[in-house]
Short mmCIF file of C-alpha atoms and ligand atoms in Angstrom, two decimals:
data_model
loop_
_atom_site.label_atom_id
_atom_site.label_comp_id
_atom_site.label_asym_id
_atom_site.label_seq_id
_atom_site.Cartn_x
_atom_site.Cartn_y
_atom_site.Cartn_z
CA MET A 657 -24.92 67.67 32.25
CA PRO A 658 -21.65 66.10 33.37
CA GLN A 659 -18.82 68.57 33.82
CA LEU A 660 -16.77 69.58 30.81
CA PRO A 661 -13.01 68.98 30.96
CA ASN A 662 -11.01 71.81 32.55
CA GLY A 663 -10.35 74.54 30.00
CA VAL A 664 -13.33 73.66 27.78
CA ARG A 665 -16.07 76.27 27.93
CA HIS A 666 -19.46 76.13 26.22
CA ARG A 667 -21.31 79.42 25.81
CA PRO A 668 -24.81 78.61 24.55
CA GLU A 669 -26.58 81.33 22.54
CA TYR A 670 -23.52 83.57 22.61
CA LEU A 671 -24.57 85.20 19.31
CA ASN A 672 -28.07 86.55 18.82
CA ARG A 673 -29.88 86.04 15.52
CA ALA A 674 -28.77 89.36 14.00
CA ARG A 675 -25.12 88.62 14.75
CA GLN A 676 -25.49 85.11 13.31
CA GLU A 677 -26.96 86.56 10.11
CA ALA A 678 -24.14 89.10 9.82
CA LEU A 679 -21.60 86.30 10.21
CA VAL A 680 -23.25 84.17 7.54
CA ALA A 681 -23.10 87.12 5.14
CA ALA A 682 -19.43 87.66 5.95
CA ILE A 683 -18.68 83.96 5.43
CA ARG A 684 -20.52 83.95 2.09
CA ALA A 685 -18.17 86.73 0.97
CA VAL A 686 -15.18 84.67 2.14
CA VAL A 687 -16.41 81.62 0.22
CA ALA A 688 -16.97 83.73 -2.92
CA ASP A 689 -13.27 84.64 -2.84
CA ALA A 690 -11.89 81.37 -1.43
CA PRO A 691 -14.13 78.54 -2.66
CA LEU A 692 -14.92 75.52 -0.49
CA PHE A 693 -12.67 72.54 -1.19
CA VAL A 694 -12.82 68.88 -0.18
CA PRO A 695 -10.05 68.05 2.29
CA VAL A 696 -8.50 64.58 2.08
CA MET A 697 -6.73 62.50 4.70
CA PRO A 698 -2.95 62.36 4.59
CA GLY A 699 -1.64 59.04 3.30
CA THR A 700 -4.93 57.37 2.38
CA GLY A 701 -6.32 60.25 0.33
CA LYS A 702 -9.77 59.49 1.75
CA PRO A 703 -12.01 62.55 1.40
CA MET A 704 -13.50 64.07 4.53
CA SER A 705 -17.25 64.63 4.58
CA VAL A 706 -16.98 68.35 5.35
CA ARG A 707 -16.03 70.97 2.81
CA MET A 708 -13.73 73.72 3.99
CA THR A 709 -12.04 77.02 3.34
CA ASN A 710 -10.22 79.61 5.45
CA CYS A 711 -9.74 83.28 6.04
CA GLY A 712 -6.81 85.02 7.68
CA PRO A 713 -3.09 85.20 6.92
CA LEU A 714 -2.85 81.42 7.32
CA GLY A 715 -5.26 78.63 6.42
CA TRP A 716 -5.40 75.00 7.51
CA VAL A 717 -5.30 72.54 4.63
CA THR A 718 -4.71 68.83 4.14
CA ASP A 719 -4.00 66.62 1.18
CA LYS A 720 -2.79 63.11 0.44
CA GLN A 721 0.85 63.98 -0.22
CA ARG A 722 1.67 66.74 2.23
CA GLY A 723 -0.80 66.17 5.07
CA TYR A 724 -2.08 68.60 7.67
CA ARG A 725 -0.50 72.04 7.62
CA TYR A 726 -1.04 75.79 7.56
CA GLN A 727 -0.27 77.74 4.42
CA GLU A 728 -0.72 81.28 3.13
CA ILE A 729 -2.55 80.40 -0.08
CA HIS A 730 -5.71 78.61 -1.15
CA PRO A 731 -4.82 75.12 -2.46
CA ILE A 732 -6.85 75.51 -5.67
CA THR A 733 -6.85 79.21 -6.55
CA GLY A 734 -3.30 79.80 -5.29
CA LYS A 735 -4.45 83.18 -3.94
CA PRO A 736 -3.90 84.49 -0.39
CA TRP A 737 -6.85 83.80 1.91
CA PRO A 738 -9.31 86.67 2.45
CA GLY A 739 -9.06 88.60 5.70
CA ILE A 740 -10.81 87.57 8.89
CA PRO A 741 -14.12 89.49 9.12
CA THR A 742 -14.24 92.08 11.91
CA GLU A 743 -17.23 90.30 13.48
CA LEU A 744 -14.94 87.34 14.16
CA LEU A 745 -12.10 89.44 15.51
CA GLU A 746 -14.55 90.96 18.00
CA ILE A 747 -15.61 87.52 19.20
CA TRP A 748 -11.96 86.50 19.62
CA ASP A 749 -11.23 89.64 21.64
CA ASP A 750 -14.20 88.97 23.87
CA VAL A 751 -13.76 85.28 24.59
CA SER A 752 -10.14 84.22 23.96
CA GLY A 753 -8.37 86.07 26.77
CA TYR A 754 -5.40 86.21 24.40
CA ARG A 755 -3.68 89.45 23.50
CA LYS A 756 -2.61 88.59 19.94
CA PRO A 757 -5.16 88.30 17.14
CA PRO A 758 -6.06 85.00 15.50
CA GLN A 759 -4.11 84.12 12.34
CA ALA A 760 -6.42 81.52 10.89
CA CYS A 761 -10.13 80.96 10.71
CA LEU A 762 -11.04 77.51 9.41
CA VAL A 763 -14.51 77.43 7.86
CA ASN A 764 -16.06 73.95 7.92
CA PHE A 765 -19.27 73.37 6.04
CA TYR A 766 -21.28 70.30 7.07
CA SER A 767 -24.08 68.94 4.93
CA ASP A 768 -26.71 67.24 7.08
CA GLU A 769 -24.90 63.92 6.44
CA ALA A 770 -21.39 65.12 7.28
CA ARG A 771 -19.49 64.45 10.48
CA MET A 772 -16.00 64.83 11.88
CA GLY A 773 -14.05 62.12 13.66
CA LEU A 774 -12.46 62.57 17.07
CA HIS A 775 -9.21 64.54 16.76
CA GLN A 776 -6.96 67.09 18.48
CA ASP A 777 -6.16 70.53 17.07
CA LYS A 778 -2.40 70.31 17.33
CA ASP A 779 -0.94 71.72 14.13
CA GLU A 780 -0.39 75.09 15.79
CA GLN A 781 2.94 76.09 17.32
CA ASP A 782 1.26 78.39 19.82
CA LEU A 783 -0.65 76.21 22.25
CA GLU A 784 -1.01 79.06 24.76
CA ALA A 785 -3.76 80.58 22.64
CA PRO A 786 -7.15 78.91 22.79
CA VAL A 787 -9.18 77.62 19.86
CA VAL A 788 -12.47 79.50 19.59
CA SER A 789 -15.27 77.65 17.80
CA ILE A 790 -18.53 79.17 16.55
CA SER A 791 -21.55 77.16 15.38
CA LEU A 792 -24.07 78.39 12.79
CA GLY A 793 -27.08 76.66 11.25
CA ASN A 794 -28.33 73.20 12.13
CA ALA A 795 -27.44 71.80 15.53
CA CYS A 796 -24.89 69.03 15.97
CA LEU A 797 -23.93 66.43 18.52
CA PHE A 798 -20.48 67.48 19.68
CA ARG A 799 -18.20 65.05 21.50
CA VAL A 800 -15.33 66.08 23.73
CA GLY A 801 -12.82 63.93 25.59
CA GLY A 802 -9.57 64.36 27.42
CA VAL A 803 -6.07 64.77 26.09
CA SER A 804 -5.64 61.06 25.34
CA ARG A 805 -7.67 59.27 22.70
CA GLU A 806 -8.58 56.45 25.05
CA GLY A 807 -10.13 58.67 27.71
CA ARG A 808 -13.82 58.99 28.52
CA THR A 809 -15.80 61.38 26.28
CA LEU A 810 -19.01 63.28 26.78
CA SER A 811 -21.45 64.54 24.18
CA PHE A 812 -23.69 67.55 24.05
CA LYS A 813 -25.64 69.51 21.49
CA LEU A 814 -24.21 72.64 19.87
CA SER A 815 -26.80 75.02 18.41
CA SER A 816 -26.60 78.00 16.11
CA GLY A 817 -24.93 80.92 17.87
CA ASP A 818 -23.11 78.75 20.44
CA VAL A 819 -19.41 79.29 21.09
CA VAL A 820 -16.95 76.73 22.47
CA VAL A 821 -13.50 77.66 23.74
CA LEU A 822 -10.75 75.06 24.06
CA GLY A 823 -8.07 76.70 26.15
CA GLY A 824 -5.58 76.07 28.92
CA GLU A 825 -5.67 72.44 30.04
CA GLY A 826 -8.43 71.82 27.53
CA ARG A 827 -6.51 73.12 24.52
CA LEU A 828 -5.56 69.64 23.29
CA CYS A 829 -8.78 67.84 24.22
CA PHE A 830 -10.02 65.39 21.63
CA HIS A 831 -13.23 66.50 19.97
CA GLY A 832 -15.45 65.69 17.02
CA VAL A 833 -18.92 65.95 15.54
CA ASP A 834 -20.98 62.74 15.60
CA ARG A 835 -24.00 63.99 13.70
CA ILE A 836 -25.94 66.97 12.42
CA TYR A 837 -29.61 67.37 13.37
CA PRO A 838 -31.43 68.32 10.13
CA ALA A 839 -33.98 71.14 10.11
CA THR A 840 -33.09 72.44 13.58
CA SER A 841 -32.28 75.99 12.40
CA THR A 842 -33.63 78.41 9.81
CA LEU A 843 -30.37 80.35 9.53
CA LEU A 844 -29.01 78.59 6.44
CA LYS A 845 -31.52 78.34 3.61
CA ASN A 846 -30.15 75.07 2.29
CA GLY A 847 -29.65 73.42 5.66
CA GLY A 848 -26.38 72.08 6.98
CA ARG A 849 -24.08 73.59 9.52
CA ILE A 850 -21.13 75.97 9.46
CA ASN A 851 -18.41 75.80 12.07
CA LEU A 852 -15.79 78.52 12.33
CA THR A 853 -12.64 77.95 14.36
CA LEU A 854 -10.29 80.80 15.14
CA ARG A 855 -6.70 79.85 15.85
CA ARG A 856 -3.40 81.48 16.65
CA VAL A 857 -0.71 79.50 14.79
CA THR A 858 2.69 81.05 15.64
CA PRO A 859 3.69 82.45 19.04
C1 SIN B 725 -13.31 71.15 14.18
O1 SIN B 725 -12.91 70.51 15.13
O2 SIN B 725 -12.54 71.59 13.29
C2 SIN B 725 -14.77 71.42 14.01
C3 SIN B 725 -15.56 71.29 15.25
C4 SIN B 725 -17.01 71.58 15.00
O3 SIN B 725 -17.47 71.45 13.86
O4 SIN B 725 -17.73 71.94 15.95
FE1 FE2 B 726 -10.89 70.51 15.70
#
């Protein structure tokens, strides 16, 4: 495999099956409290193909009028987001190399048809902290590029239990999900893929 950009780390099979199952249970509890919503693009109002929710003191949301941002409450229920499950805080402590805890965990749910266009995670004020990404369920084709949109990209498969860290020079690398590979995991009974990204928002 060609070399990943500096600062981008892929840890295949980081979570064993038992830890993946525990995480799915924890995320189901999050979704029960903070239901999945359909994010829409700023300006155009075009819906994204993923559904999302968050846990943590802050959650990432987007809508037509106000665009990409972090806020303390769920956009539909108006309630504070549920806390970040301890299983996720342990992963952050192990892989982030960052002394402060994450403030947001974005939960993206992909149906087998969903995808995510190439983008940077840059709505955070604290760019010293990495973004830690955890994959559960069906595999996907993940694409990562450099810090400019025009740069060369490379693609590789992310499977259930894999962790990716975007840190240091790689913190602002463009990335996206080109496709989901149906029926490649038995973790989620109804198929699809869950991606969890842990972020530190304020310094
Ligand atoms: C994201 O960039 O928010 C999600 C990445 C992924 O699904 O692996
Ligand atoms: Fe992202």
